[in-house]
Coordinates of C-alpha atoms and ligand atoms in Angstrom, one line a residue:
M1 CA -5.8 -17.4 20.5
V2 CA -4.4 -14.2 22.3
H3 CA -0.9 -13.2 21.5
A4 CA 0.5 -10.0 21.9
S5 CA -0.2 -7.6 19.2
P6 CA 2.2 -7.8 15.9
F7 CA 2.1 -3.8 14.8
R8 CA 3.4 -2.3 18.1
G9 CA 6.8 -1.1 17.7
P10 CA 8.8 -1.2 21.0
S11 CA 7.5 2.0 22.4
G12 CA 3.8 1.5 21.3
S13 CA 3.9 3.9 18.6
G14 CA 6.5 5.4 16.3
G15 CA 10.1 4.6 15.0
P16 CA 11.8 1.8 13.4
L17 CA 11.6 -1.6 14.6
S18 CA 14.6 -4.3 15.1
A19 CA 15.2 -6.6 12.0
A20 CA 14.4 -9.9 14.8
A21 CA 11.0 -7.8 15.7
L22 CA 10.0 -7.5 12.2
G23 CA 10.7 -11.1 11.5
T24 CA 12.8 -10.4 8.5
G25 CA 16.0 -12.4 9.9
T26 CA 15.9 -15.5 7.5
S27 CA 16.9 -14.7 4.0
S28 CA 17.8 -16.5 0.6
V29 CA 21.2 -16.1 -1.1
L30 CA 21.3 -13.2 -3.5
D31 CA 22.9 -13.4 -7.0
E32 CA 26.4 -12.6 -6.2
T33 CA 26.4 -9.5 -8.9
L34 CA 23.6 -8.1 -6.7
E35 CA 25.2 -8.5 -3.4
P36 CA 27.6 -6.0 -3.3
V37 CA 24.5 -3.4 -4.8
Y38 CA 22.7 -4.2 -1.7
Q39 CA 25.5 -4.1 0.7
E40 CA 25.9 -0.6 -0.6
V41 CA 22.1 0.1 0.5
L42 CA 22.3 -1.0 3.6
A43 CA 25.6 0.9 4.1
R44 CA 24.2 4.0 2.4
N45 CA 20.6 3.9 4.5
P46 CA 21.3 3.2 7.7
G47 CA 18.6 1.9 10.5
E48 CA 16.2 2.2 7.2
L49 CA 15.1 -1.4 7.8
E50 CA 11.6 -1.5 5.9
F51 CA 13.7 0.1 3.0
H52 CA 16.2 -3.0 3.1
Q53 CA 13.7 -5.3 3.4
A54 CA 12.0 -4.0 0.2
V55 CA 14.8 -3.8 -1.8
R56 CA 16.6 -7.2 -0.9
E57 CA 13.2 -8.7 -1.7
V58 CA 13.1 -7.2 -5.2
L59 CA 16.8 -8.1 -6.1
E60 CA 16.3 -12.2 -5.0
S61 CA 13.9 -12.3 -8.2
L62 CA 16.4 -10.3 -10.6
G63 CA 19.1 -12.9 -10.5
P64 CA 18.1 -14.2 -14.3
V65 CA 17.4 -11.0 -15.3
V66 CA 20.8 -9.5 -14.7
A67 CA 22.2 -12.5 -16.3
K68 CA 20.5 -12.2 -19.5
H69 CA 20.4 -8.4 -20.0
P70 CA 24.0 -6.9 -19.2
E71 CA 23.2 -3.8 -20.0
Y72 CA 21.3 -3.1 -16.9
A73 CA 24.6 -3.4 -15.2
E74 CA 26.4 -1.8 -17.7
A75 CA 24.2 1.2 -16.8
A76 CA 24.2 0.8 -13.0
I77 CA 20.3 0.2 -13.3
I78 CA 20.3 -1.3 -10.5
E79 CA 22.1 1.0 -8.3
R80 CA 20.0 4.1 -9.7
L81 CA 16.8 2.7 -8.8
C82 CA 17.9 2.3 -5.3
E83 CA 18.6 6.0 -5.3
P84 CA 15.8 8.3 -4.7
E85 CA 15.6 11.2 -7.2
R86 CA 14.7 13.4 -4.4
Q87 CA 13.9 13.3 -1.1
I88 CA 12.1 15.8 0.7
I89 CA 11.7 16.3 4.9
F90 CA 10.2 19.0 6.3
R91 CA 8.9 20.6 9.8
V92 CA 4.7 20.7 9.9
P93 CA 4.0 23.2 13.3
W94 CA 0.1 23.6 13.9
T95 CA -2.1 24.1 16.7
D96 CA -3.9 21.8 18.6
D97 CA -7.7 22.4 19.8
S98 CA -6.1 23.5 23.2
G99 CA -4.0 26.2 21.4
Q100 CA -0.6 24.4 22.0
V101 CA 2.0 24.5 19.3
R102 CA 2.4 21.2 18.0
I103 CA 5.4 19.7 15.7
N104 CA 5.8 16.7 13.5
R105 CA 7.9 15.8 10.2
G106 CA 6.6 15.5 6.9
F107 CA 8.3 13.2 4.1
R108 CA 7.7 13.1 0.5
V109 CA 10.2 10.9 -1.5
Q110 CA 10.2 11.5 -5.2
F111 CA 12.2 7.9 -5.9
N112 CA 11.8 7.4 -9.9
S113 CA 9.8 9.0 -12.6
A114 CA 11.0 7.1 -15.7
L115 CA 7.8 6.3 -16.1
G116 CA 5.7 9.4 -16.1
P117 CA 5.5 12.1 -12.7
F118 CA 5.9 10.5 -9.3
K119 CA 3.0 8.9 -7.8
G120 CA 2.0 7.4 -4.8
G121 CA 0.1 8.1 -1.5
I122 CA 0.6 10.0 1.7
R123 CA 0.8 8.3 5.2
F124 CA -0.3 9.7 8.5
H125 CA 0.6 7.4 11.1
P126 CA 3.0 8.0 14.7
S127 CA 5.1 4.9 13.0
V128 CA 6.1 7.0 9.8
Y129 CA 9.8 7.7 9.3
L130 CA 12.4 8.0 6.4
G131 CA 12.8 4.2 5.9
I132 CA 9.1 3.6 5.6
I133 CA 8.3 6.1 3.4
K134 CA 11.5 4.8 1.0
F135 CA 10.3 1.3 1.7
L136 CA 6.6 2.5 0.5
G137 CA 8.2 5.0 -2.6
F138 CA 10.3 1.8 -3.8
E139 CA 7.7 -0.7 -4.0
Q140 CA 5.9 1.8 -5.8
I141 CA 8.0 2.2 -8.5
F142 CA 7.5 -1.2 -10.0
K143 CA 3.5 -1.4 -8.6
N144 CA 3.0 1.6 -11.0
A145 CA 4.7 0.3 -13.8
L146 CA 2.7 -3.2 -13.1
S147 CA -0.6 -1.1 -13.2
G148 CA 0.1 0.1 -17.2
M149 CA -0.3 3.6 -16.7
P150 CA 2.3 6.3 -17.2
I151 CA 3.6 7.3 -13.5
G152 CA 7.0 7.0 -11.8
G153 CA 7.1 6.1 -8.0
G154 CA 7.0 8.6 -4.9
K155 CA 5.6 8.0 -1.3
G156 CA 5.1 10.7 1.5
G157 CA 3.6 11.0 4.7
S158 CA 3.8 12.2 8.5
D159 CA 4.5 10.6 11.9
F160 CA 1.1 12.8 12.8
N161 CA -1.3 10.3 14.4
P162 CA -4.9 11.6 13.2
R163 CA -6.4 8.9 15.8
G164 CA -8.6 11.2 18.5
R165 CA -7.9 14.6 16.7
S166 CA -10.6 16.7 15.7
N167 CA -11.6 17.3 12.5
A168 CA -10.4 21.1 13.0
E169 CA -7.2 19.6 14.3
V170 CA -7.0 17.4 11.0
M171 CA -7.9 20.3 8.8
R172 CA -5.3 22.4 10.3
F173 CA -2.2 19.6 10.2
C174 CA -3.1 19.0 6.3
Q175 CA -3.0 22.6 5.4
S176 CA 0.5 22.9 7.5
F177 CA 1.7 20.1 5.8
M178 CA 0.3 21.1 2.4
T179 CA 1.6 24.6 2.7
E180 CA 5.2 23.0 2.3
L181 CA 4.3 20.4 0.2
H182 CA 2.7 22.5 -2.3
R183 CA 6.2 23.6 -3.6
H184 CA 6.7 20.2 -4.7
V185 CA 3.9 18.7 -6.5
G186 CA 2.1 19.6 -9.9
E187 CA 0.1 17.7 -12.0
Y188 CA 3.6 17.0 -14.7
T189 CA 5.5 16.8 -11.4
D190 CA 4.2 14.8 -8.4
V191 CA 0.9 13.6 -7.4
P192 CA 0.3 12.2 -3.8
A193 CA -3.2 10.7 -3.1
G194 CA -4.0 8.9 0.0
D195 CA -2.6 5.7 2.3
T196 CA -3.0 4.8 5.7
G197 CA -4.5 7.6 7.9
V198 CA -5.6 9.8 4.6
G199 CA -8.8 9.3 3.3
E200 CA -11.0 11.7 0.7
R201 CA -11.2 14.2 4.0
E202 CA -7.8 14.6 4.3
I203 CA -7.1 14.7 0.6
G204 CA -9.8 17.3 0.6
Y205 CA -8.0 19.5 3.0
M206 CA -5.1 19.5 1.2
F207 CA -6.3 20.0 -2.1
G208 CA -8.2 23.1 -0.3
Q209 CA -4.9 24.6 0.8
Y210 CA -3.6 23.9 -2.5
K211 CA -5.4 25.5 -4.4
R212 CA -5.6 28.5 -2.3
I213 CA -1.9 29.0 -2.4
A214 CA -1.6 28.5 -6.2
N215 CA -4.7 30.0 -6.8
S216 CA -5.2 27.7 -9.5
Y217 CA -8.0 24.8 -9.7
E218 CA -5.9 22.3 -10.5
S219 CA -8.0 18.9 -10.1
G220 CA -4.7 16.9 -11.1
V221 CA -2.1 17.5 -8.2
L222 CA -3.7 15.4 -6.3
T223 CA -6.0 11.8 -6.7
G224 CA -8.9 10.0 -3.9
K225 CA -10.6 13.4 -3.8
G226 CA -14.4 13.6 -3.0
L227 CA -16.6 13.0 -6.0
G228 CA -17.8 16.8 -5.6
I229 CA -14.3 18.2 -6.3
G230 CA -12.9 16.1 -9.2
G231 CA -12.5 12.5 -7.7
A232 CA -13.2 9.6 -9.7
R233 CA -15.7 6.9 -9.2
V234 CA -14.4 3.7 -7.8
R235 CA -11.4 4.9 -6.6
R236 CA -12.5 4.9 -3.0
E237 CA -13.4 0.8 -3.5
A238 CA -10.6 0.7 -6.1
T239 CA -7.8 -0.9 -3.6
G240 CA -10.0 -3.4 -2.0
Y241 CA -12.0 -4.5 -4.9
G242 CA -8.3 -5.0 -7.0
T243 CA -7.1 -7.2 -4.4
V244 CA -10.1 -9.4 -4.7
I245 CA -10.2 -9.4 -8.3
F246 CA -6.2 -10.4 -8.4
V247 CA -7.5 -13.1 -6.3
E248 CA -10.2 -14.3 -8.4
E249 CA -8.1 -14.3 -11.2
M250 CA -5.6 -17.0 -9.5
L251 CA -8.4 -19.0 -8.5
K252 CA -9.8 -18.9 -11.9
A253 CA -6.0 -20.1 -13.0
K254 CA -6.7 -23.3 -10.8
G255 CA -9.7 -24.1 -12.2
T256 CA -11.8 -22.8 -9.3
S257 CA -13.3 -19.7 -8.0
L258 CA -14.2 -17.4 -4.6
D259 CA -17.7 -18.8 -4.6
G260 CA -18.7 -20.2 -1.3
R261 CA -15.0 -19.5 0.3
R262 CA -14.4 -18.4 3.6
G263 CA -12.3 -15.1 3.9
V264 CA -10.2 -13.5 6.6
V265 CA -9.3 -9.4 6.2
S266 CA -6.7 -8.2 8.2
G267 CA -7.6 -3.9 9.2
S268 CA -10.8 -2.0 8.9
G269 CA -9.9 0.8 6.7
N270 CA -10.1 1.4 3.0
V271 CA -8.9 -1.6 1.6
A272 CA -10.1 -3.8 3.9
I273 CA -13.8 -2.8 3.7
Y274 CA -13.6 -2.7 -0.2
A275 CA -12.1 -6.1 -0.2
I276 CA -14.9 -7.4 2.2
E277 CA -17.3 -6.1 -0.2
K278 CA -16.0 -7.4 -3.6
A279 CA -15.5 -10.9 -1.9
A280 CA -19.2 -10.8 -0.8
Q281 CA -20.2 -9.9 -4.5
L282 CA -17.8 -12.9 -5.6
G283 CA -20.3 -15.7 -3.5
G284 CA -17.1 -15.4 -0.3
T285 CA -17.9 -14.4 3.1
C286 CA -15.4 -12.8 5.3
V287 CA -15.4 -13.8 8.7
A288 CA -13.3 -11.6 10.2
C289 CA -11.3 -8.5 10.7
S290 CA -9.3 -6.2 12.9
D291 CA -8.0 -2.8 14.2
S292 CA -4.5 -2.2 15.8
D293 CA -6.5 -3.0 19.4
G294 CA -8.1 -6.7 18.5
I295 CA -10.0 -8.8 15.9
V296 CA -13.7 -9.3 15.5
V297 CA -14.7 -12.9 14.5
D298 CA -18.1 -12.9 13.0
E299 CA -19.3 -16.7 11.6
A300 CA -22.3 -15.3 10.0
G301 CA -20.3 -12.9 7.9
I302 CA -19.0 -9.5 8.5
D303 CA -22.1 -7.0 8.3
L304 CA -20.6 -4.6 6.3
E305 CA -23.2 -1.7 6.5
L306 CA -22.2 -1.7 10.4
L307 CA -18.8 -1.7 9.5
K308 CA -19.0 0.9 7.3
Q309 CA -21.3 3.0 9.5
V310 CA -18.7 2.5 12.6
K311 CA -15.7 2.9 10.8
E312 CA -16.0 5.4 7.7
V313 CA -19.0 7.4 9.4
E314 CA -18.3 7.2 13.3
R315 CA -14.6 6.9 12.7
G316 CA -14.9 4.5 15.5
R317 CA -13.3 1.2 17.2
L318 CA -14.3 -2.5 15.9
T319 CA -15.4 -2.6 19.6
S320 CA -18.2 -0.9 18.9
Y321 CA -19.1 -3.0 16.0
A322 CA -19.2 -6.1 18.5
E323 CA -21.4 -4.2 20.6
R324 CA -23.9 -4.0 18.2
R325 CA -23.5 -7.6 16.5
G326 CA -25.1 -10.7 17.9
S327 CA -23.2 -13.1 16.0
A328 CA -19.8 -11.2 16.9
R329 CA -17.0 -11.7 19.0
Y330 CA -14.4 -9.3 20.0
I331 CA -10.7 -10.3 21.1
E332 CA -8.4 -7.9 22.4
D333 CA -4.9 -8.7 21.1
G334 CA -6.2 -11.4 19.2
R335 CA -4.3 -13.1 16.1
I336 CA -6.3 -13.0 13.3
W337 CA -4.5 -15.2 11.0
E338 CA -5.2 -18.2 13.5
V339 CA -9.0 -17.7 12.4
P340 CA -9.6 -20.9 9.9
C341 CA -9.9 -19.6 6.0
D342 CA -9.6 -20.2 2.8
V343 CA -8.7 -16.8 1.9
A344 CA -6.9 -14.4 3.3
L345 CA -6.3 -10.9 3.1
P346 CA -3.7 -8.7 5.0
C347 CA -5.2 -5.3 4.8
A348 CA -3.5 -3.4 7.4
T349 CA 0.1 -2.8 7.5
Q350 CA 3.6 -3.6 6.8
N351 CA 5.0 -6.8 8.4
E352 CA 1.7 -8.0 10.3
L353 CA 1.9 -11.8 9.0
N354 CA 4.6 -13.3 10.2
H355 CA 6.1 -16.3 9.8
A356 CA 4.0 -18.1 12.5
D357 CA 1.0 -16.5 10.9
A358 CA 2.0 -18.0 8.1
M359 CA 2.4 -21.5 9.4
A360 CA -1.2 -21.2 11.3
L361 CA -2.4 -20.4 8.1
A362 CA -1.0 -23.2 5.9
R363 CA -1.8 -25.6 9.0
N364 CA -5.4 -24.7 8.9
G365 CA -6.0 -25.1 5.2
C366 CA -5.7 -21.5 3.5
V367 CA -5.1 -22.1 -0.2
V368 CA -4.7 -18.2 -1.5
V369 CA -3.0 -14.9 0.7
A370 CA -3.2 -12.0 -1.5
E371 CA -1.5 -8.6 -0.1
G372 CA -4.2 -5.4 -0.1
A373 CA -1.6 -3.9 2.1
N374 CA 1.9 -3.2 1.3
M375 CA 4.5 -5.6 2.2
P376 CA 2.1 -7.1 5.2
T377 CA 4.3 -10.2 5.1
T378 CA 7.4 -10.9 6.5
P379 CA 10.2 -12.3 4.3
D380 CA 10.1 -15.9 6.5
G381 CA 6.2 -15.8 6.1
V382 CA 6.2 -15.6 2.1
R383 CA 8.9 -18.8 2.3
V384 CA 6.5 -20.8 4.7
L385 CA 3.5 -19.7 2.5
M386 CA 5.0 -21.0 -0.9
D387 CA 6.9 -23.9 0.4
A388 CA 3.5 -25.1 1.4
G389 CA 1.9 -24.2 -1.9
V390 CA -0.1 -21.5 -0.8
L391 CA -0.9 -19.6 -4.0
F392 CA 0.6 -15.9 -3.2
A393 CA 0.0 -12.3 -4.3
P394 CA 2.3 -9.8 -3.6
G395 CA 1.1 -6.3 -2.9
K396 CA 2.8 -4.6 -5.8
A397 CA 0.6 -6.5 -7.7
A398 CA -2.1 -7.5 -6.0
N399 CA -2.9 -3.8 -4.9
A400 CA -2.1 -2.2 -7.8
G401 CA -5.8 -1.3 -8.2
G402 CA -5.7 1.6 -6.2
V403 CA -3.1 3.7 -8.0
A404 CA -4.3 2.3 -11.3
T405 CA -7.7 4.0 -10.3
S406 CA -5.7 7.1 -9.7
A407 CA -4.3 7.2 -12.7
L408 CA -7.9 7.3 -14.4
E409 CA -8.8 10.0 -12.1
M410 CA -5.8 11.8 -13.4
Q411 CA -7.3 11.0 -17.2
Q412 CA -10.9 12.1 -16.4
N413 CA -9.4 15.3 -14.5
A414 CA -7.2 16.4 -17.4
S415 CA -9.9 15.9 -19.8
R416 CA -12.6 17.4 -17.3
D417 CA -14.2 14.3 -18.0
S418 CA -16.2 12.4 -15.7
W419 CA -16.5 8.0 -15.7
S420 CA -19.9 6.1 -14.4
F421 CA -19.1 3.7 -11.9
A422 CA -19.9 0.5 -14.0
Q423 CA -17.4 1.9 -16.5
S424 CA -14.8 2.5 -14.0
E425 CA -15.4 -0.7 -12.4
E426 CA -14.7 -2.5 -15.5
K427 CA -11.8 -0.5 -16.3
L428 CA -10.2 -1.7 -12.8
A429 CA -11.5 -5.3 -13.6
E430 CA -9.6 -5.3 -16.9
I431 CA -6.4 -3.6 -15.5
M432 CA -5.9 -6.6 -13.0
R433 CA -6.4 -9.5 -15.2
A434 CA -4.1 -7.6 -17.0
I435 CA -1.4 -7.4 -14.3
H436 CA -2.4 -10.8 -13.1
E437 CA -1.3 -12.3 -16.5
R438 CA 1.5 -10.2 -17.0
C439 CA 2.6 -11.7 -13.6
A440 CA 2.0 -14.7 -14.5
D441 CA 3.6 -15.1 -18.1
T442 CA 6.6 -13.5 -16.2
A443 CA 6.9 -15.7 -13.9
A444 CA 7.3 -18.6 -16.3
E445 CA 9.3 -17.1 -18.9
Y446 CA 12.0 -16.5 -16.2
G447 CA 11.7 -20.0 -15.2
S448 CA 9.6 -19.8 -11.8
P449 CA 6.0 -20.9 -13.1
G450 CA 3.3 -19.7 -10.5
N451 CA 5.3 -17.8 -8.5
Y452 CA 3.7 -14.3 -8.7
V453 CA 6.5 -12.6 -6.4
A454 CA 9.2 -13.3 -9.0
G455 CA 6.6 -12.6 -11.8
A456 CA 5.7 -8.9 -10.3
N457 CA 9.1 -7.8 -9.4
I458 CA 10.4 -8.6 -12.9
A459 CA 7.9 -7.3 -15.2
G460 CA 8.1 -4.5 -13.0
F461 CA 11.7 -4.5 -12.7
K462 CA 12.1 -4.3 -16.7
Q463 CA 9.8 -2.1 -17.9
V464 CA 11.3 0.7 -15.8
A465 CA 14.8 -0.4 -16.5
D466 CA 14.4 -0.1 -20.0
A467 CA 12.6 3.3 -19.7
M468 CA 15.9 4.1 -17.6
L469 CA 17.9 3.1 -20.5
A470 CA 16.2 4.7 -22.9
L471 CA 16.4 8.1 -20.9
G472 CA 20.1 7.5 -20.7
V473 CA 22.1 8.5 -17.6
I474 CA 20.5 11.1 -15.2
Ligands
NDP501 P1 -6.4 3.1 6.6 O1 -5.9 3.9 7.4 O2 -7.7 3.3 5.7 O3 -6.7 1.7 7.5 C1 -5.6 1.0 7.9 C2 -6.2 -0.1 8.8 O4 -5.1 -1.0 9.3 C3 -7.0 0.1 10.2 O5 -7.5 -0.3 10.8 C4 -5.8 0.3 11.6 O6 -6.4 -0.3 12.4 C5 -4.4 -0.8 10.7 N1 -3.8 -0.4 10.9 C6 -2.9 0.3 10.2 N2 -1.4 0.6 10.5 C7 -1.3 0.1 11.5 C8 0.0 -0.1 12.1 N3 0.7 0.4 12.4 N4 -0.6 -0.8 13.1 C9 -1.7 -1.4 13.8 N5 -3.1 -1.3 13.1 C10 -2.6 -0.6 11.7 O7 -5.4 2.7 5.8 P2 -6.0 1.8 4.0 O8 -6.9 0.7 4.0 O9 -5.9 2.4 2.8 O10 -4.2 1.4 3.7 C11 -4.3 0.0 4.8 C12 -2.7 -0.5 3.6 O11 -3.3 -1.2 2.3 C13 -1.9 0.2 3.9 O12 -0.5 -0.8 4.2 C14 -1.4 1.0 2.6 O13 -0.2 1.3 2.6 C15 -2.2 0.0 1.7 N6 -2.4 0.8 0.6 C16 -3.7 1.5 0.2 C17 -4.0 2.1 -0.8 C18 -5.3 3.0 -0.6 O14 -5.5 3.3 -1.7 N7 -5.7 3.0 0.5 C19 -3.2 1.6 -1.8 C20 -2.1 0.4 -1.9 C21 -1.8 -0.1 -1.2 P3 -6.1 1.1 13.4 O15 -7.5 2.2 13.0 O16 -6.6 0.9 14.8 O17 -5.0 1.9 13.5

């Protein structure tokens, strides 16, 4: 069961991985009109492997669409979609607790605003570089379209590593980051949120700095805020809850449900915790989760209160969970996808579920894989799962509940309103059911019934493409 962690780059942190390391080598043939577009993306964005991967994955679905709609090619819609509207890269200087000056790099990629202001999270992780922010921003365009909310796509972040940093260091970093970012964001321009390494604490510090610089309490400039400073109920839970609601819809379409099912979830951060919670509410039991050092297998079912205490309150490691829970085993560098399950939810990071992992899941009888994280499954992993008849939900559909609830936060901020938990949760469930239906219907309409990858890519793309046509060449 013990393998090397798939997460680590060649140097243990930071920087792009090779295509071989990413497990993205095998690929299917692109439509002949789309291949030159893809080649142009490769040439214009050298070394940005995750971005190449995200673009290719969308283009692979679009053959039937461009055949049916020549107007998209005539207006160079896909070429324009692959080029961000604006990319901002900036220096983030800050001082650590020992008085040493540190420098990180900040990014904001404002990818596409055809449907509304740019919207997408901020990631703090040492692996962040332009290629990761562009892949995330590109995915975000289609996800936001699928959510049905009036928001465009963007993403930001920094190679800052919050792990092991004091609260004061994190605050100084966030303030410095926002000191530059503030001139590029706004309620009608670009509305960032959290992502890996950025939660309510970091959003609070960034909002505080924005408010100070702008001399204006513009709640709508950031989402994912704490409840006391304009945040929305269910935003914290939304991505994990939404992913599991999507799973329930997929199973319902097959005449079954999550009740009594065994789940395995990678990661133990925001998305993972609330996926485990919603799965339990729907009668499932999650028996394993992970962090970047190892995995915990807990046959009695993950103890959510303990997990929240360790991860949210203490900001600790999973070793600490295992030490306090008799039924749990900790396996350093363990492979989570080898733990047998009915439902697998990758909720950690990109390319964490590869070909061999997919083979293990299929072999062990897994029936559903739903991506709580962004692009966690490698292309060859997706192929293995789909060929084996495993139901597969791509992140841009399955994890869209987070950004959809962020848009609800924007709505509440704009109207100075605050909805109840029950009302917000019902709205999230409604949105997830609608996304599921739209993906399923679009896949069937374009000749791939049951293929949620095709359904999500085509439905998201068409909505953005039609808006771009209406807006003219801009
Ligand atoms: P968190 O920072 O809260 O948690 C991330 C978890 O995944 C941690 O357990 C972390 O382990 C692990 N992890 C993350 N990146 C890596 C890496 N490169 N290598 C090893 N382990 C890693 O992030 P979130 O839960 O918010 O996000 C998880 C995923 O979900 C990301 O792909 C994100 O883009 C996606 N997502 C998040 C949304 C949100 O609302 N938060 C919305 C939609 C998608 P460790 O602590 O050891 O680093």
